[in-house]
Amino acid sequence: DGGITQSPKYLFRKEGQNVTLSCEQNLNHDAMYWYRQDPGQGLRLIYYSQIVNDFQKGDIAEGYSVSREKKESFPLTVTSAQKNPTAFYLCASSMDYGYTFGSGTRLTVV
Amino acid sequence: GQNIDQPTEMTATEGAIVQINCTYQTSGFNGLFWYQQHAGEAPTFLSYNVLDGLEEKGRFSSFLSRSKGYSYLLLKELQMKDSASYLCAVRDSGGYNKLIFGAGTRLAVHP
């Protein structure tokens, strides 16, 4: 079955560490997105990509980095520069007007 | 600027009807989506409007007025499992098809 796989489901990070969240899709979608969600709030756009080797900053890109070396993969790195990284991270992909979301990664700083 | 407004919380009774409003002011518009999200889970698609009018799908309906920057989601015959957050999202008209989300409305359905 086609879909988006995010891993891990839960991730714990020590302060000062970089961590990478995985997002893989087998839907052959061109566009991919990373969103952050804080408790009781909506989704805020971190980064997005339309094609391989191209990506754009969203509304809250500071402290994050991405790469798009393959169409299927769009990993998100949360760097030590992100001062408040504890949140729920969602990856999505789209083709035309349909969007598919992954099941999310919950990142906690310990 | 981009601004999407929804009520923060709503409560309703099982079996009743509830309407969740969404107003938007965005630099571009290429459709409006409604998603349902249970706590800790990914959003699930409910409806999509790009033209003015009402779209009906089972117990859920969604309405759009582009001239007023306004949409609503109507949920009929409420069930306890409808307790969730409901997210309004506008698709940007730029080439990247970004979705811009409102903060969401938490709906609590009571017996």
Coordinates of C-alpha atoms in Angstrom, one line a residue, chain A residues 9 31 33 35 37 40-43 45 48-50 54 56 88 90 94 96-99 101-104 106, chain B residues 2 8 33 35 37 39-45 48 87 91-92 95-104 106:
Chain A
K9 CA 7.4 7.6 16.4
A31 CA 5.8 17.9 -3.3
Y33 CA 6.2 19.3 3.5
Y35 CA 4.9 20.8 9.8
Q37 CA 2.4 21.2 15.9
G40 CA -3.6 22.7 21.3
Q41 CA -2.4 24.5 18.2
G42 CA -2.6 24.1 14.4
L43 CA 0.1 23.1 12.0
L45 CA 5.0 25.0 8.0
Y48 CA 8.6 22.4 1.8
S49 CA 9.9 21.0 -1.5
Q50 CA 8.5 20.6 -4.9
D54 CA 14.9 22.1 -4.3
Q56 CA 12.0 26.4 0.5
F88 CA 4.8 16.9 17.3
L90 CA 4.2 15.9 10.7
S94 CA 0.9 16.0 -2.3
D96 CA -2.6 17.9 -7.5
Y97 CA -5.0 18.7 -4.6
G98 CA -4.7 15.6 -2.5
Y99 CA -2.5 15.6 0.6
F101 CA 0.1 12.9 6.1
G102 CA 2.5 10.6 7.9
S103 CA 1.7 9.4 11.4
G104 CA 4.0 11.9 13.0
R106 CA 6.8 13.3 18.8
Chain B
Q2 CA -1.9 35.0 6.1
T8 CA -10.8 27.6 19.9
F33 CA -9.7 22.0 3.2
Y35 CA -9.3 18.0 8.4
Q37 CA -7.4 15.3 14.0
A39 CA -5.0 13.8 19.8
G40 CA -1.5 12.6 18.9
E41 CA -2.6 11.4 15.4
A42 CA -2.2 12.7 11.9
P43 CA -5.0 14.8 10.4
T44 CA -7.5 13.0 8.2
F45 CA -9.1 14.6 5.2
Y48 CA -12.3 20.2 0.0
L87 CA -8.5 22.1 11.2
R91 CA -4.1 26.1 -0.2
D92 CA -1.8 28.8 -1.4
G95 CA 3.4 26.8 -7.3
Y96 CA 4.2 24.8 -4.2
N97 CA 0.6 24.2 -3.2
K98 CA 1.4 25.0 0.4
L99 CA -1.4 24.4 3.0
I100 CA -1.8 27.1 5.6
F101 CA -3.6 25.9 8.7
G102 CA -5.7 27.6 11.2
A103 CA -5.2 26.8 14.9
G104 CA -8.0 24.3 14.9
R106 CA -11.5 21.4 19.6

